[in-house]
Tab-separated table of C-alpha atoms in Angstrom:
chain	number	residue	atom	x	y	z
A	64	MET	CA	0.000	0.000	0.000
A	65	THR	CA	1.330	3.413	-0.963
A	66	ARG	CA	1.778	5.727	2.029
A	67	HIS	CA	0.980	9.439	1.771
A	68	PHE	CA	1.501	12.404	4.116
A	69	LEU	CA	-1.501	14.672	3.711
A	70	VAL	CA	-2.435	15.527	7.309
A	71	ASP	CA	-0.324	15.584	10.467
A	72	ASP	CA	-2.042	12.591	12.060
A	73	ASP	CA	-1.405	10.400	9.018
A	74	LEU	CA	1.571	9.325	11.132
A	75	THR	CA	1.067	7.378	14.341
A	76	PRO	CA	3.012	8.569	17.393
A	77	ALA	CA	5.601	5.842	16.807
A	78	GLU	CA	5.909	6.689	13.118
A	79	GLN	CA	6.227	10.400	13.840
A	80	ALA	CA	9.023	9.679	16.316
A	81	GLU	CA	10.735	7.474	13.728
A	82	VAL	CA	10.600	10.216	11.091
A	83	LEU	CA	11.963	12.823	13.515
A	84	GLU	CA	14.820	10.527	14.524
A	85	LEU	CA	15.593	9.991	10.851
A	86	ALA	CA	15.557	13.770	10.317
A	87	GLU	CA	18.150	14.184	13.076
A	88	GLN	CA	20.340	11.547	11.442
A	89	MET	CA	19.981	13.177	8.034
A	90	LYS	CA	20.869	16.563	9.457
A	91	ALA	CA	24.062	15.068	10.888
A	92	ASP	CA	24.855	13.275	7.611
A	93	PRO	CA	23.134	15.292	4.859
A	94	TYR	CA	24.675	13.456	1.904
A	95	GLY	CA	24.641	9.929	3.281
A	96	TYR	CA	21.271	8.781	1.919
A	97	ASP	CA	20.633	7.568	-1.640
A	98	THR	CA	16.834	7.511	-1.547
A	99	PHE	CA	16.435	8.622	-5.150
A	100	ALA	CA	19.728	7.384	-6.596
A	101	GLY	CA	19.508	6.948	-10.333
A	102	PRO	CA	18.593	9.742	-10.180
A	103	GLN	CA	14.865	9.297	-9.749
A	104	SER	CA	12.679	12.365	-10.078
A	105	VAL	CA	10.315	13.959	-7.581
A	106	ALA	CA	7.552	16.231	-8.885
A	107	VAL	CA	7.207	19.366	-6.740
A	108	LEU	CA	4.097	21.284	-7.799
A	109	PHE	CA	3.097	24.773	-6.697
A	110	ASP	CA	-0.306	26.402	-7.025
A	111	LYS	CA	0.874	29.183	-4.693
A	112	PRO	CA	4.096	31.220	-4.492
A	113	SER	CA	6.772	29.861	-2.173
A	114	THR	CA	10.276	30.553	-0.908
A	115	ARG	CA	11.086	28.164	1.949
A	116	THR	CA	9.004	25.254	0.669
A	117	ARG	CA	10.489	25.379	-2.806
A	118	VAL	CA	14.095	25.858	-1.712
A	119	SER	CA	13.945	23.212	1.017
A	120	PHE	CA	12.331	20.549	-1.163
A	121	GLU	CA	14.547	21.288	-4.158
A	122	ALA	CA	17.728	21.128	-2.076
A	123	GLY	CA	16.496	18.150	-0.082
A	124	VAL	CA	15.636	15.975	-3.079
A	125	ALA	CA	19.039	16.766	-4.596
A	126	GLU	CA	20.769	15.754	-1.346
A	127	LEU	CA	18.883	12.439	-1.541
A	128	LYS	CA	20.511	11.930	-4.973
A	129	GLY	CA	17.256	12.676	-6.790
A	130	HIS	CA	16.104	15.132	-9.433
A	131	PRO	CA	13.551	17.708	-8.235
A	132	MET	CA	11.094	18.691	-10.982
A	133	ILE	CA	9.713	22.096	-9.966
A	134	ILE	CA	6.364	22.628	-11.694
A	135	ASP	CA	4.204	25.738	-11.726
A	136	ALA	CA	0.894	23.898	-11.599
A	137	GLN	CA	-1.040	26.907	-12.841
A	138	ALA	CA	1.149	27.056	-15.950
A	139	SER	CA	0.690	23.328	-16.604
A	140	GLN	CA	-2.280	21.518	-18.110
A	141	LEU	CA	-3.550	21.066	-14.554
A	142	GLY	CA	-3.967	24.820	-14.397
A	143	ARG	CA	-5.847	24.767	-17.697
A	144	GLY	CA	-8.446	22.257	-16.590
A	145	GLU	CA	-6.891	18.798	-16.822
A	146	SER	CA	-8.285	16.685	-14.014
A	147	ILE	CA	-6.293	15.983	-10.877
A	148	ALA	CA	-6.892	12.260	-11.377
A	149	ASP	CA	-5.406	12.309	-14.884
A	150	THR	CA	-2.463	14.383	-13.673
A	151	ALA	CA	-1.773	11.844	-10.917
A	152	ARG	CA	-1.909	8.938	-13.370
A	153	VAL	CA	0.608	10.659	-15.632
A	154	LEU	CA	2.989	11.785	-12.902
A	155	ASP	CA	3.166	8.474	-11.061
A	156	ARG	CA	4.529	6.820	-14.232
A	157	GLN	CA	7.410	9.306	-14.279
A	158	VAL	CA	8.368	10.132	-10.693
A	159	ALA	CA	9.105	8.469	-7.351
A	160	ALA	CA	6.987	10.912	-5.307
A	161	ILE	CA	4.683	13.904	-5.717
A	162	VAL	CA	4.843	17.029	-3.545
A	163	TRP	CA	2.075	19.597	-3.937
A	164	ARG	CA	1.375	23.032	-2.464
A	165	THR	CA	-2.232	23.742	-3.329
A	166	GLY	CA	-5.532	25.152	-2.072
A	167	ASP	CA	-8.315	23.058	-0.633
A	168	GLN	CA	-7.394	19.804	1.098
A	169	SER	CA	-9.735	17.896	-1.203
A	170	ARG	CA	-7.389	18.579	-4.111
A	171	ILE	CA	-4.373	16.849	-2.608
A	172	GLN	CA	-6.596	14.047	-1.320
A	173	GLU	CA	-7.773	13.443	-4.885
A	174	MET	CA	-4.164	13.411	-6.098
A	175	ALA	CA	-3.312	10.762	-3.503
A	176	ASP	CA	-6.407	8.716	-4.329
A	177	HIS	CA	-5.170	8.288	-7.909
A	178	SER	CA	-1.411	8.059	-7.343
A	179	SER	CA	0.628	4.884	-6.963
A	180	VAL	CA	3.572	6.855	-5.519
A	181	PRO	CA	3.697	8.809	-2.228
A	182	VAL	CA	2.007	12.225	-2.209
A	183	ILE	CA	3.126	14.870	0.293
A	184	ASN	CA	1.168	17.926	1.397
A	185	ALA	CA	3.504	20.907	1.075
A	186	LEU	CA	0.679	23.192	2.309
A	187	THR	CA	-3.059	23.406	1.808
A	188	ASP	CA	-5.618	25.851	3.112
A	189	GLN	CA	-6.394	23.440	5.947
A	190	PHE	CA	-3.038	21.905	6.999
A	191	HIS	CA	0.736	22.395	6.829
A	192	PRO	CA	2.178	19.080	8.070
A	193	CYS	CA	5.704	19.452	6.667
A	194	GLN	CA	6.151	22.673	8.623
A	195	LEU	CA	5.136	20.886	11.801
A	196	LEU	CA	7.737	18.174	11.311
A	197	ALA	CA	10.330	20.952	11.094
A	198	ASP	CA	8.926	22.617	14.208
A	199	LEU	CA	8.924	19.382	16.193
A	200	LEU	CA	12.486	18.686	15.089
A	201	THR	CA	13.508	22.158	16.295
A	202	ILE	CA	11.789	21.702	19.652
A	203	LYS	CA	13.373	18.276	20.108
A	204	GLU	CA	16.810	19.706	19.329
A	205	ARG	CA	16.392	22.427	21.956
A	206	PHE	CA	14.860	20.367	24.757
A	207	GLY	CA	15.812	16.779	23.980
A	208	ASP	CA	12.217	15.567	24.133
A	209	LEU	CA	8.666	16.439	23.117
A	210	ALA	CA	6.215	14.573	25.338
A	211	GLY	CA	4.947	16.693	28.214
A	212	ARG	CA	6.146	19.990	26.735
A	213	THR	CA	3.662	22.853	26.378
A	214	LEU	CA	3.237	24.799	23.146
A	215	THR	CA	1.156	27.965	22.933
A	216	TYR	CA	0.006	29.262	19.563
A	217	TYR	CA	-1.030	32.908	19.237
A	218	GLY	CA	-3.021	34.307	16.334
A	219	ASP	CA	-5.510	33.070	13.759
A	220	GLY	CA	-6.852	29.880	15.288
A	221	ALA	CA	-8.806	29.042	12.149
A	222	ASN	CA	-5.788	28.771	9.856
A	223	ASN	CA	-3.768	25.792	8.658
A	224	MET	CA	-0.915	26.272	11.121
A	225	ALA	CA	-3.211	26.165	14.145
A	226	ALA	CA	-4.833	22.976	12.831
A	227	SER	CA	-1.485	21.324	12.249
A	228	TYR	CA	-0.169	22.361	15.668
A	229	LEU	CA	-3.202	20.744	17.258
A	230	LEU	CA	-2.782	17.413	15.476
A	231	ALA	CA	1.004	17.114	15.255
A	232	CYS	CA	1.784	18.230	18.793
A	233	ALA	CA	-0.953	16.039	20.248
A	234	THR	CA	0.554	13.108	18.347
A	235	ALA	CA	3.905	13.937	19.952
A	236	GLY	CA	2.335	13.976	23.424
A	237	MET	CA	2.625	17.737	23.846
A	238	HIS	CA	0.133	20.002	25.598
A	239	VAL	CA	-1.309	22.459	23.063
A	240	ARG	CA	-2.888	25.841	23.754
A	241	ILE	CA	-4.509	27.902	21.016
A	242	ALA	CA	-4.972	31.574	21.949
A	243	ALA	CA	-7.169	33.228	19.335
A	244	PRO	CA	-10.039	35.713	19.123
A	245	SER	CA	-13.536	34.245	19.245
A	246	SER	CA	-14.005	35.169	15.583
A	247	LEU	CA	-11.016	33.030	14.531
A	248	GLN	CA	-11.318	29.793	16.474
A	249	PRO	CA	-10.134	26.385	15.180
A	250	ASP	CA	-12.372	23.951	13.323
A	251	PRO	CA	-14.283	22.020	16.025
A	252	GLU	CA	-13.734	18.736	14.163
A	253	VAL	CA	-9.966	19.259	14.190
A	254	VAL	CA	-10.072	20.136	17.884
A	255	ALA	CA	-12.051	16.970	18.605
A	256	ARG	CA	-9.522	14.860	16.682
A	257	ALA	CA	-6.666	16.491	18.551
A	258	GLU	CA	-8.379	15.890	21.887
A	259	ARG	CA	-8.767	12.176	21.125
A	260	ILE	CA	-5.098	11.892	20.174
A	261	ALA	CA	-3.989	13.946	23.183
A	262	GLU	CA	-5.985	11.820	25.613
A	263	ALA	CA	-4.321	8.672	24.288
A	264	GLN	CA	-0.895	10.317	24.573
A	265	GLY	CA	-1.377	11.782	28.040
A	266	ALA	CA	-1.543	15.357	26.731
A	267	THR	CA	-4.126	18.157	26.812
A	268	ILE	CA	-5.734	20.630	24.418
A	269	LEU	CA	-6.869	24.130	25.381
A	270	VAL	CA	-8.554	26.638	23.076
A	271	THR	CA	-9.035	30.096	24.584
A	272	ASP	CA	-9.508	33.734	23.674
A	273	HIS	CA	-7.647	34.878	26.811
A	274	ALA	CA	-4.290	35.973	25.449
A	275	GLU	CA	-2.735	37.058	28.731
A	276	ALA	CA	-2.745	33.700	30.484
A	277	ALA	CA	-2.107	31.400	27.522
A	278	ALA	CA	1.687	31.642	27.671
A	279	ILE	CA	2.032	30.869	31.384
A	280	GLY	CA	4.572	28.072	31.775
A	281	ALA	CA	4.883	27.447	28.032
A	282	ASP	CA	8.025	25.819	26.635
A	283	VAL	CA	7.311	27.005	23.105
A	284	VAL	CA	5.494	30.123	21.911
A	285	VAL	CA	4.527	30.259	18.248
A	286	THR	CA	2.668	32.469	15.827
A	287	ASP	CA	1.946	32.883	12.132
A	288	THR	CA	1.221	35.612	9.629
A	289	TRP	CA	-2.041	37.347	10.433
A	290	VAL	CA	-3.038	38.021	6.834
A	291	SER	CA	-2.275	35.101	4.532
A	292	MET	CA	-2.467	34.972	0.762
A	293	GLY	CA	-6.056	35.485	-0.366
A	294	GLN	CA	-7.117	37.180	2.877
A	295	GLU	CA	-6.354	40.744	1.836
A	296	GLU	CA	-10.037	41.633	1.796
A	297	GLY	CA	-11.078	42.546	5.322
A	298	ALA	CA	-7.468	42.702	6.468
A	299	GLU	CA	-8.009	45.755	8.671
A	300	GLU	CA	-10.709	44.000	10.677
A	301	ARG	CA	-8.533	40.906	11.069
A	302	LEU	CA	-5.607	42.984	12.270
A	303	ALA	CA	-7.794	44.721	14.848
A	304	ASP	CA	-9.141	41.401	16.158
A	305	LEU	CA	-5.658	39.888	16.358
A	306	ALA	CA	-3.825	42.843	17.907
A	307	PRO	CA	-4.088	41.491	21.500
A	308	TYR	CA	-2.406	38.244	20.360
A	309	GLN	CA	0.920	39.733	19.349
A	310	ILE	CA	4.006	37.954	20.710
A	311	ASP	CA	6.196	40.505	22.466
A	312	ALA	CA	8.596	40.672	25.403
A	313	ALA	CA	5.694	40.681	27.863
A	314	THR	CA	4.462	37.394	26.399
A	315	LEU	CA	7.810	35.737	27.029
A	316	VAL	CA	7.837	36.908	30.641
A	317	MET	CA	4.804	34.655	31.181
A	318	ALA	CA	6.467	31.641	29.524
A	319	LYS	CA	9.267	29.545	30.994
A	320	ARG	CA	12.639	31.275	31.217
A	321	ASN	CA	14.137	28.925	28.617
A	322	ALA	CA	11.129	29.053	26.291
A	323	ILE	CA	11.750	29.306	22.561
A	324	VAL	CA	9.860	31.224	19.893
A	325	LEU	CA	8.892	29.810	16.492
A	326	HIS	CA	7.375	31.365	13.366
A	327	CYS	CA	6.944	29.548	10.054
A	328	LEU	CA	7.644	32.785	8.123
A	329	PRO	CA	7.256	35.133	6.374
A	330	ALA	CA	7.093	37.364	9.433
A	331	TYR	CA	5.815	40.919	9.681
A	332	ARG	CA	7.672	42.640	12.488
A	333	GLY	CA	5.423	44.846	14.563
A	334	LYS	CA	2.283	42.865	13.736
A	335	GLU	CA	2.107	39.226	14.894
A	336	ILE	CA	5.542	39.446	16.520
A	337	THR	CA	7.817	42.271	17.623
A	338	ALA	CA	11.280	42.694	16.144
A	339	ASP	CA	13.043	42.288	19.484
A	340	VAL	CA	11.469	38.848	19.957
A	341	LEU	CA	11.876	37.655	16.368
A	342	ASP	CA	15.562	38.563	16.381
A	343	GLY	CA	16.138	37.957	20.080
A	344	PRO	CA	17.981	35.244	22.026
A	345	GLN	CA	14.910	33.049	22.528
A	346	SER	CA	14.127	32.891	18.832
A	347	ALA	CA	14.715	29.504	17.175
A	348	ILE	CA	13.136	30.686	13.949
A	349	TRP	CA	16.180	30.392	11.703
A	350	ASP	CA	16.901	26.859	12.927
A	351	GLU	CA	13.242	26.125	12.276
A	352	ALA	CA	13.557	27.392	8.702
A	353	GLU	CA	16.626	25.236	8.061
A	354	ASN	CA	14.932	22.208	9.554
A	355	ARG	CA	12.323	22.248	6.809
A	356	ARG	CA	14.918	20.629	4.560
A	357	HIS	CA	15.926	17.915	7.014
A	358	ALA	CA	12.366	17.073	8.055
A	359	GLN	CA	11.131	16.923	4.471
A	360	LYS	CA	14.027	14.696	3.435
A	361	ALA	CA	13.091	12.369	6.267
A	362	ILE	CA	9.406	12.121	5.361
A	363	LEU	CA	10.267	11.593	1.683
A	364	HIS	CA	12.710	8.810	2.531
A	365	TRP	CA	10.362	7.236	5.061
A	366	LEU	CA	7.331	7.223	2.756
A	367	VAL	CA	9.240	5.783	-0.186
A	368	ALA	CA	10.796	3.086	1.997
A	369	ALA	CA	7.463	2.239	3.652
A	370	SER	CA	5.686	2.010	0.296
A	371	ARG	CA	8.398	-0.200	-1.180
A	372	SER	CA	8.320	-2.439	1.892
A	373	ASP	CA	4.567	-2.881	1.596
A	374	GLU	CA	4.897	-3.725	-2.104
A	375	THR	CA	7.522	-6.356	-1.299
A	376	GLU	CA	5.344	-7.930	1.376
A	377	GLU	CA	2.347	-7.997	-0.952
A	378	SER	CA	4.398	-9.724	-3.647
A	379	ASP	CA	5.779	-12.419	-1.310
A	380	GLY	CA	4.447	-15.848	-2.228
A	381	VAL	CA	2.920	-14.689	-5.501
A	382	GLY	CA	3.327	-17.122	-8.387
A	383	PRO	CA	3.729	-20.886	-8.477
A	384	SER	CA	6.413	-22.455	-6.328
A	385	ASP	CA	8.854	-25.081	-7.548
A	386	GLU	CA	7.308	-27.342	-4.922
A	387	THR	CA	3.745	-26.876	-6.190
A	388	GLU	CA	1.993	-30.241	-6.312
A	389	LYS	CA	0.706	-31.408	-9.666
A	390	PRO	CA	-2.820	-32.690	-10.019
A	391	ASP	CA	-3.231	-36.453	-10.442
A	392	ASP	CA	-4.041	-36.245	-14.157
A	393	ALA	CA	-0.863	-34.250	-14.797
A	394	GLU	CA	1.213	-36.876	-12.992
A	395	ALA	CA	-0.399	-39.613	-15.069
A	396	LEU	CA	0.396	-37.703	-18.249
A	397	ASP	CA	4.046	-37.388	-17.186
A	398	GLU	CA	4.282	-41.151	-16.632
A	399	THR	CA	2.746	-41.820	-20.052
A	400	GLU	CA	5.253	-39.500	-21.739
A	401	LYS	CA	8.175	-41.126	-19.926
A	402	SER	CA	7.130	-44.646	-21.051
A	403	ASP	CA	6.274	-43.714	-24.625
A	404	GLU	CA	9.268	-44.644	-26.775
A	405	THR	CA	7.425	-45.152	-30.069
A	406	GLU	CA	7.907	-41.600	-31.265
A	407	GLY	CA	11.640	-41.701	-30.711
A	408	THR	CA	11.689	-38.000	-30.029
A	409	GLU	CA	12.325	-36.004	-26.898
A	410	GLU	CA	11.284	-32.554	-25.887
A	411	SER	CA	14.199	-30.208	-25.503
A	412	GLU	CA	15.224	-29.242	-21.990
A	413	ASP	CA	14.295	-25.657	-22.822
A	414	VAL	CA	10.731	-26.553	-23.763
A	415	ARG	CA	10.205	-28.727	-20.701
A	416	SER	CA	11.440	-26.011	-18.378
A	417	GLY	CA	9.331	-23.342	-20.058
A	418	ASP	CA	12.342	-21.193	-21.067
A	419	VAL	CA	11.069	-20.213	-24.508
A	420	ASP	CA	10.833	-16.814	-26.119
């Protein structure tokens, strides 16, 4: 069965830990893995502009000895109306994996439904799972562990980053707090999923509109852009609603003394985060940005290996064995042929063994 990475909880807690451990190993030995040796190609499609996602995937695939095919999806036939299903059927005959940054989650789900190679969500309107792998890797590097840590997210609780923090951090056994205005709360279905995961992992989920108290005792304080692409209309109202949720020096006073700050970027100093915090000593943002490459290499390698392993297991035992018993009538026919000397001819060894062109 082909494995895909479309949503953060597509990985079990054990699988997530395995991928993060692999990311640490790849960071220590960036050129030591031949995942796509050949080189095999990886299609990296973009419906939306990108800096970090494009650079990190392009560099990462190359480090895995592969060939990254960067495709502007809107300039391709996909952008002119060719179906996602047909695009998937074409791409999976040419590449070892498909990475796509697109709009609605249903689009990448459809790509995966029709692809025989792994499909990775490089960002949709609903989730950003690759970013969360990078964030978890960064947190693990700083603290040595994830389970039991507390992460507080400030800002638009209805966006893709908040949803991914809920699912990915719950999977890691982390306590998650979402501090957001009542007008921008997370999807209740995502919250419910996160709560189920958190309960199983011994963690907790809190969604609140009380900005002041949300950072108390937090190990990690995170935020995201307040006005994302496509949200320009009504931006002034959004900015007014989100103003109390800015991360500043006062926020960090409430968190633990060794707390770190993360931001997936691009950042707008003076809006969601102040310059002194973004560029300050508690910021791990630049490590976080670098870790996109290592985390994405790990999930690519892991998915390809897992899919190949499943294919091998499915193929085990397929086809007749040399020890397959012959039916009685076939055995009788063999005995007749062995005793028949009237023809004076013999089948060639090639014909008997089936080795014919």
